[in-house]
Amino acid sequence: MRLTRKLAVSLTGALLCAALIPASFAGKAQTFTGTVSDAMCGAKHMMEGDPAACLRACVQKGSKYALVVGEKVYTLDVKDKATLDQLDKLAAGKATVKGEADGDTIEVSSVAAAK
């Protein structure tokens, strides 16, 4: 009887820990610093001339904003107009983005000019 109870308690504890591990990794906001771009062009803008103008033209045509961090290009998932306006102001400039990354996408919680 004692062995069965110990086994049940151990198994319950192990299952609880296993259930909590994914939750501890999910939902962690991170900070990324890079160059504001768009998802279609990524690190290299296709239009000649001003990269900010290219970025804005691509966004007007439906491309999402992106952040180029080193060699990695993250698509920015933005929910509010104020953040979109801030990205437009920082077009082709350095920015610090806070949010939750999921693969190549960042769900943005805030954007500021990089210091």
mmCIF file with all atom_site columns, C-alpha atoms in Angstrom:
data_model
loop_
_atom_site.group_PDB
_atom_site.id
_atom_site.type_symbol
_atom_site.label_atom_id
_atom_site.label_alt_id
_atom_site.label_comp_id
_atom_site.label_asym_id
_atom_site.label_entity_id
_atom_site.label_seq_id
_atom_site.pdbx_PDB_ins_code
_atom_site.Cartn_x
_atom_site.Cartn_y
_atom_site.Cartn_z
_atom_site.occupancy
_atom_site.B_iso_or_equiv
_atom_site.pdbx_formal_charge
_atom_site.auth_seq_id
_atom_site.auth_comp_id
_atom_site.auth_asym_id
_atom_site.auth_atom_id
_atom_site.pdbx_PDB_model_num
ATOM 1   C CA . MET A 1 1   ? 0.000  0.000  0.000   1.00 0.00 ? 1   MET A CA 1
ATOM 2   C CA . ARG A 1 2   ? 2.803  2.418  0.902   1.00 0.00 ? 2   ARG A CA 1
ATOM 3   C CA . LEU A 1 3   ? 4.661  1.722  -2.332  1.00 0.00 ? 3   LEU A CA 1
ATOM 4   C CA . THR A 1 4   ? 1.521  2.354  -4.383  1.00 0.00 ? 4   THR A CA 1
ATOM 5   C CA . ARG A 1 5   ? 0.933  5.655  -2.619  1.00 0.00 ? 5   ARG A CA 1
ATOM 6   C CA . LYS A 1 6   ? 4.567  6.770  -3.131  1.00 0.00 ? 6   LYS A CA 1
ATOM 7   C CA . LEU A 1 7   ? 4.363  5.799  -6.772  1.00 0.00 ? 7   LEU A CA 1
ATOM 8   C CA . ALA A 1 8   ? 1.116  7.749  -7.202  1.00 0.00 ? 8   ALA A CA 1
ATOM 9   C CA . VAL A 1 9   ? 2.592  10.854 -5.527  1.00 0.00 ? 9   VAL A CA 1
ATOM 10  C CA . SER A 1 10  ? 5.781  10.629 -7.609  1.00 0.00 ? 10  SER A CA 1
ATOM 11  C CA . LEU A 1 11  ? 3.836  10.160 -10.820 1.00 0.00 ? 11  LEU A CA 1
ATOM 12  C CA . THR A 1 12  ? 1.534  13.084 -10.003 1.00 0.00 ? 12  THR A CA 1
ATOM 13  C CA . GLY A 1 13  ? 4.540  15.304 -9.274  1.00 0.00 ? 13  GLY A CA 1
ATOM 14  C CA . ALA A 1 14  ? 6.267  14.290 -12.495 1.00 0.00 ? 14  ALA A CA 1
ATOM 15  C CA . LEU A 1 15  ? 3.134  14.981 -14.567 1.00 0.00 ? 15  LEU A CA 1
ATOM 16  C CA . LEU A 1 16  ? 2.671  18.370 -12.921 1.00 0.00 ? 16  LEU A CA 1
ATOM 17  C CA . CYS A 1 17  ? 6.271  19.353 -13.670 1.00 0.00 ? 17  CYS A CA 1
ATOM 18  C CA . ALA A 1 18  ? 5.949  18.158 -17.266 1.00 0.00 ? 18  ALA A CA 1
ATOM 19  C CA . ALA A 1 19  ? 2.805  20.247 -17.696 1.00 0.00 ? 19  ALA A CA 1
ATOM 20  C CA . LEU A 1 20  ? 4.470  23.377 -16.315 1.00 0.00 ? 20  LEU A CA 1
ATOM 21  C CA . ILE A 1 21  ? 7.676  23.226 -18.377 1.00 0.00 ? 21  ILE A CA 1
ATOM 22  C CA . PRO A 1 22  ? 6.115  24.437 -21.669 1.00 0.00 ? 22  PRO A CA 1
ATOM 23  C CA . ALA A 1 23  ? 4.269  27.182 -19.785 1.00 0.00 ? 23  ALA A CA 1
ATOM 24  C CA . SER A 1 24  ? 7.540  28.497 -18.400 1.00 0.00 ? 24  SER A CA 1
ATOM 25  C CA . PHE A 1 25  ? 8.916  29.006 -21.906 1.00 0.00 ? 25  PHE A CA 1
ATOM 26  C CA . ALA A 1 26  ? 5.751  30.461 -23.417 1.00 0.00 ? 26  ALA A CA 1
ATOM 27  C CA . GLY A 1 27  ? 4.844  34.086 -23.026 1.00 0.00 ? 27  GLY A CA 1
ATOM 28  C CA . LYS A 1 28  ? 8.282  35.470 -22.226 1.00 0.00 ? 28  LYS A CA 1
ATOM 29  C CA . ALA A 1 29  ? 8.757  38.948 -23.617 1.00 0.00 ? 29  ALA A CA 1
ATOM 30  C CA . GLN A 1 30  ? 12.152 39.572 -25.156 1.00 0.00 ? 30  GLN A CA 1
ATOM 31  C CA . THR A 1 31  ? 13.956 42.654 -26.426 1.00 0.00 ? 31  THR A CA 1
ATOM 32  C CA . PHE A 1 32  ? 15.324 42.810 -29.981 1.00 0.00 ? 32  PHE A CA 1
ATOM 33  C CA . THR A 1 33  ? 17.408 45.606 -31.475 1.00 0.00 ? 33  THR A CA 1
ATOM 34  C CA . GLY A 1 34  ? 17.823 45.923 -35.208 1.00 0.00 ? 34  GLY A CA 1
ATOM 35  C CA . THR A 1 35  ? 16.855 47.833 -38.329 1.00 0.00 ? 35  THR A CA 1
ATOM 36  C CA . VAL A 1 36  ? 13.211 48.448 -39.219 1.00 0.00 ? 36  VAL A CA 1
ATOM 37  C CA . SER A 1 37  ? 12.377 46.993 -42.632 1.00 0.00 ? 37  SER A CA 1
ATOM 38  C CA . ASP A 1 38  ? 9.498  45.186 -44.301 1.00 0.00 ? 38  ASP A CA 1
ATOM 39  C CA . ALA A 1 39  ? 8.860  41.472 -44.654 1.00 0.00 ? 39  ALA A CA 1
ATOM 40  C CA . MET A 1 40  ? 8.987  41.512 -48.461 1.00 0.00 ? 40  MET A CA 1
ATOM 41  C CA . CYS A 1 41  ? 12.386 43.198 -48.803 1.00 0.00 ? 41  CYS A CA 1
ATOM 42  C CA . GLY A 1 42  ? 13.999 41.990 -45.599 1.00 0.00 ? 42  GLY A CA 1
ATOM 43  C CA . ALA A 1 43  ? 17.594 43.189 -45.303 1.00 0.00 ? 43  ALA A CA 1
ATOM 44  C CA . LYS A 1 44  ? 17.916 44.434 -48.913 1.00 0.00 ? 44  LYS A CA 1
ATOM 45  C CA . HIS A 1 45  ? 15.411 46.865 -50.383 1.00 0.00 ? 45  HIS A CA 1
ATOM 46  C CA . MET A 1 46  ? 14.448 46.267 -53.997 1.00 0.00 ? 46  MET A CA 1
ATOM 47  C CA . MET A 1 47  ? 13.692 49.850 -55.006 1.00 0.00 ? 47  MET A CA 1
ATOM 48  C CA . GLU A 1 48  ? 16.610 52.108 -55.800 1.00 0.00 ? 48  GLU A CA 1
ATOM 49  C CA . GLY A 1 49  ? 17.172 55.123 -53.626 1.00 0.00 ? 49  GLY A CA 1
ATOM 50  C CA . ASP A 1 50  ? 15.837 55.690 -50.133 1.00 0.00 ? 50  ASP A CA 1
ATOM 51  C CA . PRO A 1 51  ? 15.331 52.460 -48.120 1.00 0.00 ? 51  PRO A CA 1
ATOM 52  C CA . ALA A 1 52  ? 12.677 54.177 -45.964 1.00 0.00 ? 52  ALA A CA 1
ATOM 53  C CA . ALA A 1 53  ? 10.635 55.086 -49.065 1.00 0.00 ? 53  ALA A CA 1
ATOM 54  C CA . CYS A 1 54  ? 10.889 51.495 -50.331 1.00 0.00 ? 54  CYS A CA 1
ATOM 55  C CA . LEU A 1 55  ? 9.793  50.168 -46.941 1.00 0.00 ? 55  LEU A CA 1
ATOM 56  C CA . ARG A 1 56  ? 6.806  52.506 -46.800 1.00 0.00 ? 56  ARG A CA 1
ATOM 57  C CA . ALA A 1 57  ? 5.776  51.616 -50.372 1.00 0.00 ? 57  ALA A CA 1
ATOM 58  C CA . CYS A 1 58  ? 5.947  47.893 -49.581 1.00 0.00 ? 58  CYS A CA 1
ATOM 59  C CA . VAL A 1 59  ? 3.914  48.329 -46.378 1.00 0.00 ? 59  VAL A CA 1
ATOM 60  C CA . GLN A 1 60  ? 1.301  50.338 -48.304 1.00 0.00 ? 60  GLN A CA 1
ATOM 61  C CA . LYS A 1 61  ? 1.030  47.430 -50.731 1.00 0.00 ? 61  LYS A CA 1
ATOM 62  C CA . GLY A 1 62  ? 0.373  44.966 -47.883 1.00 0.00 ? 62  GLY A CA 1
ATOM 63  C CA . SER A 1 63  ? 3.781  43.870 -46.637 1.00 0.00 ? 63  SER A CA 1
ATOM 64  C CA . LYS A 1 64  ? 4.239  43.742 -42.859 1.00 0.00 ? 64  LYS A CA 1
ATOM 65  C CA . TYR A 1 65  ? 6.937  45.591 -40.978 1.00 0.00 ? 65  TYR A CA 1
ATOM 66  C CA . ALA A 1 66  ? 10.018 43.551 -40.120 1.00 0.00 ? 66  ALA A CA 1
ATOM 67  C CA . LEU A 1 67  ? 13.063 43.850 -37.917 1.00 0.00 ? 67  LEU A CA 1
ATOM 68  C CA . VAL A 1 68  ? 16.483 42.853 -39.246 1.00 0.00 ? 68  VAL A CA 1
ATOM 69  C CA . VAL A 1 69  ? 18.670 41.597 -36.410 1.00 0.00 ? 69  VAL A CA 1
ATOM 70  C CA . GLY A 1 70  ? 22.043 40.543 -37.782 1.00 0.00 ? 70  GLY A CA 1
ATOM 71  C CA . GLU A 1 71  ? 21.261 37.988 -40.507 1.00 0.00 ? 71  GLU A CA 1
ATOM 72  C CA . LYS A 1 72  ? 17.786 37.212 -39.117 1.00 0.00 ? 72  LYS A CA 1
ATOM 73  C CA . VAL A 1 73  ? 14.619 38.903 -40.380 1.00 0.00 ? 73  VAL A CA 1
ATOM 74  C CA . TYR A 1 74  ? 11.642 38.887 -38.005 1.00 0.00 ? 74  TYR A CA 1
ATOM 75  C CA . THR A 1 75  ? 8.166  39.742 -39.255 1.00 0.00 ? 75  THR A CA 1
ATOM 76  C CA . LEU A 1 76  ? 6.490  42.095 -36.790 1.00 0.00 ? 76  LEU A CA 1
ATOM 77  C CA . ASP A 1 77  ? 2.939  41.283 -35.709 1.00 0.00 ? 77  ASP A CA 1
ATOM 78  C CA . VAL A 1 78  ? 1.538  44.652 -34.627 1.00 0.00 ? 78  VAL A CA 1
ATOM 79  C CA . LYS A 1 79  ? -1.933 45.069 -33.122 1.00 0.00 ? 79  LYS A CA 1
ATOM 80  C CA . ASP A 1 80  ? -2.282 48.833 -32.604 1.00 0.00 ? 80  ASP A CA 1
ATOM 81  C CA . LYS A 1 81  ? -2.047 51.946 -34.753 1.00 0.00 ? 81  LYS A CA 1
ATOM 82  C CA . ALA A 1 82  ? 0.292  53.822 -32.383 1.00 0.00 ? 82  ALA A CA 1
ATOM 83  C CA . THR A 1 83  ? 2.931  51.103 -32.766 1.00 0.00 ? 83  THR A CA 1
ATOM 84  C CA . LEU A 1 84  ? 2.486  51.113 -36.556 1.00 0.00 ? 84  LEU A CA 1
ATOM 85  C CA . ASP A 1 85  ? 2.966  54.891 -36.522 1.00 0.00 ? 85  ASP A CA 1
ATOM 86  C CA . GLN A 1 86  ? 6.148  54.497 -34.453 1.00 0.00 ? 86  GLN A CA 1
ATOM 87  C CA . LEU A 1 87  ? 7.502  51.911 -36.930 1.00 0.00 ? 87  LEU A CA 1
ATOM 88  C CA . ASP A 1 88  ? 6.728  54.305 -39.788 1.00 0.00 ? 88  ASP A CA 1
ATOM 89  C CA . LYS A 1 89  ? 8.717  57.061 -38.027 1.00 0.00 ? 89  LYS A CA 1
ATOM 90  C CA . LEU A 1 90  ? 11.638 54.667 -37.500 1.00 0.00 ? 90  LEU A CA 1
ATOM 91  C CA . ALA A 1 91  ? 11.552 53.341 -41.089 1.00 0.00 ? 91  ALA A CA 1
ATOM 92  C CA . ALA A 1 92  ? 14.995 52.007 -42.091 1.00 0.00 ? 92  ALA A CA 1
ATOM 93  C CA . GLY A 1 93  ? 16.385 53.181 -38.743 1.00 0.00 ? 93  GLY A CA 1
ATOM 94  C CA . LYS A 1 94  ? 17.543 51.364 -35.619 1.00 0.00 ? 94  LYS A CA 1
ATOM 95  C CA . ALA A 1 95  ? 14.800 50.285 -33.217 1.00 0.00 ? 95  ALA A CA 1
ATOM 96  C CA . THR A 1 96  ? 14.347 48.309 -30.054 1.00 0.00 ? 96  THR A CA 1
ATOM 97  C CA . VAL A 1 97  ? 11.316 46.033 -30.190 1.00 0.00 ? 97  VAL A CA 1
ATOM 98  C CA . LYS A 1 98  ? 9.856  44.281 -27.168 1.00 0.00 ? 98  LYS A CA 1
ATOM 99  C CA . GLY A 1 99  ? 7.588  41.304 -27.649 1.00 0.00 ? 99  GLY A CA 1
ATOM 100 C CA . GLU A 1 100 ? 7.165  37.560 -27.797 1.00 0.00 ? 100 GLU A CA 1
ATOM 101 C CA . ALA A 1 101 ? 9.002  35.687 -30.540 1.00 0.00 ? 101 ALA A CA 1
ATOM 102 C CA . ASP A 1 102 ? 7.473  32.656 -32.202 1.00 0.00 ? 102 ASP A CA 1
ATOM 103 C CA . GLY A 1 103 ? 9.859  31.404 -34.864 1.00 0.00 ? 103 GLY A CA 1
ATOM 104 C CA . ASP A 1 104 ? 10.389 34.238 -37.349 1.00 0.00 ? 104 ASP A CA 1
ATOM 105 C CA . THR A 1 105 ? 7.553  36.405 -35.995 1.00 0.00 ? 105 THR A CA 1
ATOM 106 C CA . ILE A 1 106 ? 7.545  38.806 -33.064 1.00 0.00 ? 106 ILE A CA 1
ATOM 107 C CA . GLU A 1 107 ? 4.233  39.753 -31.481 1.00 0.00 ? 107 GLU A CA 1
ATOM 108 C CA . VAL A 1 108 ? 5.111  43.350 -30.665 1.00 0.00 ? 108 VAL A CA 1
ATOM 109 C CA . SER A 1 109 ? 4.299  44.948 -27.329 1.00 0.00 ? 109 SER A CA 1
ATOM 110 C CA . SER A 1 110 ? 6.397  48.121 -27.781 1.00 0.00 ? 110 SER A CA 1
ATOM 111 C CA . VAL A 1 111 ? 8.790  49.895 -30.158 1.00 0.00 ? 111 VAL A CA 1
ATOM 112 C CA . ALA A 1 112 ? 11.313 52.639 -29.448 1.00 0.00 ? 112 ALA A CA 1
ATOM 113 C CA . ALA A 1 113 ? 14.271 54.201 -31.182 1.00 0.00 ? 113 ALA A CA 1
ATOM 114 C CA . ALA A 1 114 ? 17.433 52.278 -30.343 1.00 0.00 ? 114 ALA A CA 1
ATOM 115 C CA . LYS A 1 115 ? 19.849 54.049 -28.024 1.00 0.00 ? 115 LYS A CA 1
#
